[in-house]
Coordinates of C-alpha atoms in Angstrom, one line a residue:
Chain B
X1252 CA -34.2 66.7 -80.4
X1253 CA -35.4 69.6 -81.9
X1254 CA -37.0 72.5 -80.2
X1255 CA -38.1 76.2 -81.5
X1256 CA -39.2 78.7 -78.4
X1257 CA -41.1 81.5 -78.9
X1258 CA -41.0 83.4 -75.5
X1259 CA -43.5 86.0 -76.5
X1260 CA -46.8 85.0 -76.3
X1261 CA -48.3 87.7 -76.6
X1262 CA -47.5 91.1 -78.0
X1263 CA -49.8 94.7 -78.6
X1264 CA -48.8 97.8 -80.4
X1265 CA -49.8 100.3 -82.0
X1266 CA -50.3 100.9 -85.7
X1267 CA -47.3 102.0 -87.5
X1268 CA -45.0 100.7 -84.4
X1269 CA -42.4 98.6 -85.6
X1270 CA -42.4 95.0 -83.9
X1271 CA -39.9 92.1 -83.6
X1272 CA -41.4 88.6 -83.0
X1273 CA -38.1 86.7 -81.4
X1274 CA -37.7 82.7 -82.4
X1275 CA -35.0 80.7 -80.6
X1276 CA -34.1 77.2 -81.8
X1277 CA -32.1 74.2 -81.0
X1278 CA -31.5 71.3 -83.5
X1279 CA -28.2 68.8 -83.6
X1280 CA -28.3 69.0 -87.6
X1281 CA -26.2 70.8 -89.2
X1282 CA -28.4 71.2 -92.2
X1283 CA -32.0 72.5 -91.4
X1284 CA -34.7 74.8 -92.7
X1285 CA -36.0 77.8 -90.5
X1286 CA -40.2 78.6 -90.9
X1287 CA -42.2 82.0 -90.5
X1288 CA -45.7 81.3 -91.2
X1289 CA -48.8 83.6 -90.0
X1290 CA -51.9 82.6 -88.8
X1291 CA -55.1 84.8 -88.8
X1292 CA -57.8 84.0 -87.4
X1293 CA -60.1 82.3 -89.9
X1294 CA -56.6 79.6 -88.9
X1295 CA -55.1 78.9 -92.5
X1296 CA -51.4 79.1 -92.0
X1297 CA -50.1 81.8 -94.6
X1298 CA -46.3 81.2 -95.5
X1299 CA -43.9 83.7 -95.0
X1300 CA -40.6 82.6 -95.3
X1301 CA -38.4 79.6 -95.4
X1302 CA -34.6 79.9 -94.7
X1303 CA -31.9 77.2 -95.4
X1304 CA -29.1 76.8 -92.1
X1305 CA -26.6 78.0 -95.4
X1306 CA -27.9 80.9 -95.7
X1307 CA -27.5 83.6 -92.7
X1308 CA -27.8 86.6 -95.3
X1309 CA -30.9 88.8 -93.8
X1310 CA -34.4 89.5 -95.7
X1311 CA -36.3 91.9 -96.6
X1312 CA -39.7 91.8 -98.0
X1313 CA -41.5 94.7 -98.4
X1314 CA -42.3 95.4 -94.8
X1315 CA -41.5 92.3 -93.0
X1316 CA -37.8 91.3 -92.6
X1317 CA -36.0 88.4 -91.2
X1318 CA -32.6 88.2 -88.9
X1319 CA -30.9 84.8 -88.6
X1320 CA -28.1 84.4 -86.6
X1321 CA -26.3 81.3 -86.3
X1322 CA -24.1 82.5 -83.8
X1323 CA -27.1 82.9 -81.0
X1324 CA -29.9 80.2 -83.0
X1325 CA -32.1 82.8 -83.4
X1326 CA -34.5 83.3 -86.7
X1327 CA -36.8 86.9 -85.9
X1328 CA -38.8 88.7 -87.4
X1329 CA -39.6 92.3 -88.0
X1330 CA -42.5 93.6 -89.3
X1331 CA -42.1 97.7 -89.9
X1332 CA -44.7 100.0 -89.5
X1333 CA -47.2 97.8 -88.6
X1334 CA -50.6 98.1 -89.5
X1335 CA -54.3 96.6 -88.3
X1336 CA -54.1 93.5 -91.1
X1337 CA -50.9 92.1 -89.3
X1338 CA -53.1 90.9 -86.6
X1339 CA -52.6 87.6 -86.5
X1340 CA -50.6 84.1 -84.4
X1341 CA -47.3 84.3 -85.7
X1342 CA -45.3 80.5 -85.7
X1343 CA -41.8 79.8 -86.4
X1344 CA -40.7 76.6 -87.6
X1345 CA -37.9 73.9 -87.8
X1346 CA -37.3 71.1 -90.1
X1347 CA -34.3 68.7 -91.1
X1348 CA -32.9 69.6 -94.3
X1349 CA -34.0 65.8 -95.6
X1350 CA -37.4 65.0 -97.2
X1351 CA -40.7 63.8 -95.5
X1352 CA -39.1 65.6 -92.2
X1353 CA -41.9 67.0 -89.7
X1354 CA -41.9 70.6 -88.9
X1355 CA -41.7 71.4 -85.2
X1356 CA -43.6 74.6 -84.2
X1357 CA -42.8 77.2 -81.7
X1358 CA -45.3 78.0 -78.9
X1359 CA -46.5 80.6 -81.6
X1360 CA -47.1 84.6 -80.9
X1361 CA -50.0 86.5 -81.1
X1362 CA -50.0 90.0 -82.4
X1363 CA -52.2 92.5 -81.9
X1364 CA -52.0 95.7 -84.0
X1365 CA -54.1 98.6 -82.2
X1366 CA -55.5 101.4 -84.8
Chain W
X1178 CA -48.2 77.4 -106.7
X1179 CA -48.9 74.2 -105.2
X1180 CA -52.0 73.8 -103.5
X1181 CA -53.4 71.5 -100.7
X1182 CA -57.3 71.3 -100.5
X1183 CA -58.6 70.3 -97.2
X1184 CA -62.3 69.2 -96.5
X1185 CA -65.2 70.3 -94.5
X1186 CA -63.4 73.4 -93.5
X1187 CA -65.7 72.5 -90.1
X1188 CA -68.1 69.6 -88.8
X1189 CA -70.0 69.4 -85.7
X1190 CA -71.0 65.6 -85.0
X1191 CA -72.1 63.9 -81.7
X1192 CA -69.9 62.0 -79.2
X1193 CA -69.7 58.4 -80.9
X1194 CA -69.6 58.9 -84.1
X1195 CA -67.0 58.8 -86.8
X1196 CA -65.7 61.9 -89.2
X1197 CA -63.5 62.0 -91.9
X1198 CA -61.5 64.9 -93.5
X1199 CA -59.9 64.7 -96.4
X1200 CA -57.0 66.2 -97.9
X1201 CA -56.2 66.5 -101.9
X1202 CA -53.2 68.2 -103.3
X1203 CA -54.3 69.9 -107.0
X1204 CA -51.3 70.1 -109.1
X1205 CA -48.7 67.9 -106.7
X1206 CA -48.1 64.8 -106.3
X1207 CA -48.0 64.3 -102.2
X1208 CA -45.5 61.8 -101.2
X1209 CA -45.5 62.4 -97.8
X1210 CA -48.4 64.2 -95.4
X1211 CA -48.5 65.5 -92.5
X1212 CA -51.8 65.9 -89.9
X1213 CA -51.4 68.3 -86.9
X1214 CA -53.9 69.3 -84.7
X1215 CA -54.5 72.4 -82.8
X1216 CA -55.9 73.2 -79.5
X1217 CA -57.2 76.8 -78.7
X1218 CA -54.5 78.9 -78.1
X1219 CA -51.9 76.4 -78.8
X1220 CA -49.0 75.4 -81.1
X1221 CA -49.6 72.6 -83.6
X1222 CA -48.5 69.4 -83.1
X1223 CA -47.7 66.8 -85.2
X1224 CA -50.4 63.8 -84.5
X1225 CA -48.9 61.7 -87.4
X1226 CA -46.6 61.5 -91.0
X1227 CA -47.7 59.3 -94.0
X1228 CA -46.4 58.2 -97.1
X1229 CA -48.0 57.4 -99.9
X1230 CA -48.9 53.8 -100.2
X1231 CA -47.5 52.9 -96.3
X1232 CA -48.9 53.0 -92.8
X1233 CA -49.0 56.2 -91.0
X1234 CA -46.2 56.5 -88.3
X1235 CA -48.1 58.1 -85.0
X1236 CA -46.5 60.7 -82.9
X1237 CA -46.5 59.2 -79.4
X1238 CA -49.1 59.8 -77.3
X1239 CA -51.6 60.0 -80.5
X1240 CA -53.7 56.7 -80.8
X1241 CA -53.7 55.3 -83.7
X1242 CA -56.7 53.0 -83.4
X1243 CA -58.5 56.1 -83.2
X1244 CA -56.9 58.6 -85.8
X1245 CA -57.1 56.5 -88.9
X1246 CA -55.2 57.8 -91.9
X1247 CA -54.6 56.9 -95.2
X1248 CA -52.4 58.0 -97.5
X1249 CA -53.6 55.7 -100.7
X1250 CA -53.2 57.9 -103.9
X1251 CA -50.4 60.2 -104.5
X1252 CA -53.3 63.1 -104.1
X1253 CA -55.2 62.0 -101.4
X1254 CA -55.0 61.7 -97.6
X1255 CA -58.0 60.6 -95.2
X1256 CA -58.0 61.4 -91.6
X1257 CA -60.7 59.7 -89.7
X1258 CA -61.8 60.4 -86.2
X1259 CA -63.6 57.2 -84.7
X1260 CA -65.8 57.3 -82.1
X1261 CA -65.6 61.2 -81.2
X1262 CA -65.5 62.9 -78.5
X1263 CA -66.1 65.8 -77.0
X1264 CA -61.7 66.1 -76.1
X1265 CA -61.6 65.6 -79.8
X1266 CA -62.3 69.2 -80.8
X1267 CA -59.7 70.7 -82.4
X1268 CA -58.6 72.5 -85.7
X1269 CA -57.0 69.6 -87.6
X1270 CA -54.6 70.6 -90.9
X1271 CA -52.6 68.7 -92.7
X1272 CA -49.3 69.7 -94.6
X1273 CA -48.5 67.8 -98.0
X1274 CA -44.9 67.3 -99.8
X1275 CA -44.0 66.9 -103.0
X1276 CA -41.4 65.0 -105.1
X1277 CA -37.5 64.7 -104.5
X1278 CA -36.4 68.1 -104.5
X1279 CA -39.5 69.2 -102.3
X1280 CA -38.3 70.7 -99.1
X1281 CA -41.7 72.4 -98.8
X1282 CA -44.6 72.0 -96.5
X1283 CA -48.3 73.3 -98.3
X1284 CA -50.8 73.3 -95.8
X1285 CA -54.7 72.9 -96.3
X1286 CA -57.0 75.4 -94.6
X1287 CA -57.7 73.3 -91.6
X1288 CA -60.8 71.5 -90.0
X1289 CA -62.5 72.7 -87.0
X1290 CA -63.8 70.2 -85.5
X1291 CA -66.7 70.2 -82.6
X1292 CA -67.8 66.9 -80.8
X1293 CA -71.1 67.7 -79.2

């Protein structure tokens, strides 16, 4: 079965801190898809990034960035000098590599960026 | 980019009586849909996947007698809560994907939903 933990649930910095939101997973398929997605409060899920198992190359987008390792089946995420609009329930996500596959959610964490 | 349109954004009925929200994709053809639901403070979980044309196929635990969905057009999903009540409330979304080479989930903005 296939299982994504989030042990933070809850994290609070202050602006321009740099944060890492760590994302565990477990899955018997070789072939999978790793999920960032944020959700503010008005609760639409804003994508972030998807990552295929192939690919353990890091990435950076402007201030966020994204660590997979294999090795430890972890998928986190850093988000550098964080400001107030970052606010928001972070999920990671895991899916088969096959079509019409459900995502599986982590437990989800919930930033808070302090001015 | 594709885009998943997900209606009323929020309802508030009273215990007994049926809602439906619907979910359209706009420029994608949505083979297969997903409906989660989320409880305050919580994850989302998956209540049930369908594809277009077949019966839904229900998480466990999520009854399907009173989460009707249909998946009858390639842009159109219906989720219908019979018989509300007030454990009901929840923000429902629902996730569309596209063709073959669609390894994407698009989400609609979610349904808040308050049984009174």
């Amino acid at each position: 079965a296939q299982k994504v933990t989030q042990a933070q649930t809850e994290i609070s910095v202050v602006e321009k801190e740099d944060v890492t939101l760590d994302c565990v997973y477990e899955t018997r398929d070789t072939t999978y898809y790793l999920f960032w997605y944020k959700q503010p409060p008005s609760g639409e899920l804003v994508f972030l990034i998807r990552r295929n198992s192939f690919d353990e190359q890091n990435e950076i987008s402007g201030r966020y960035s994204w660590n997979f390792q294999k090795s430890t089946s972890s998928f986190n995420f850093t988000i550098t000098a964080s400001q107030v609009v970052d606010s928001a329930v972070y999920f990671c996500a895991l899916s088969e590599a096959r079509r019409a596959q459900k995502l599986v959610f982590g437990q989800g964490t919930r930033l808070t960026i302090n001015p | 980019g594709a885009v998943v349109s997900q209606h009323p954004s929020w309802v508030i009925c009273k215990s007994g009586t049926s809602v439906k929200i619907e979910c359209r994709s706009l420029d994608f053809q949505a083979t297969t849909m997903f409906w989660y639901r989320q409880f305050p403070k919580q994850s989302l979980m998956l209540m049930a996947t369908s594809n277009e044309g077949s019966k839904a196929t229900y998480e466990q635990g999520v009854e399907k007698d009173k989460f009707l969905i249909n998946h009858a057009s390639l842009t159109l999903s219906t989720l219908t809560v019979t018989s509300a009540h007030p454990e009901d409330s929840s923000f429902y979304i629902c996730s569309a994907q596209g063709g073959v080479y669609d390894y994407g989930y698009t989400f609609g903005s979610g349904t808040r939903l308050t049984v009174v």
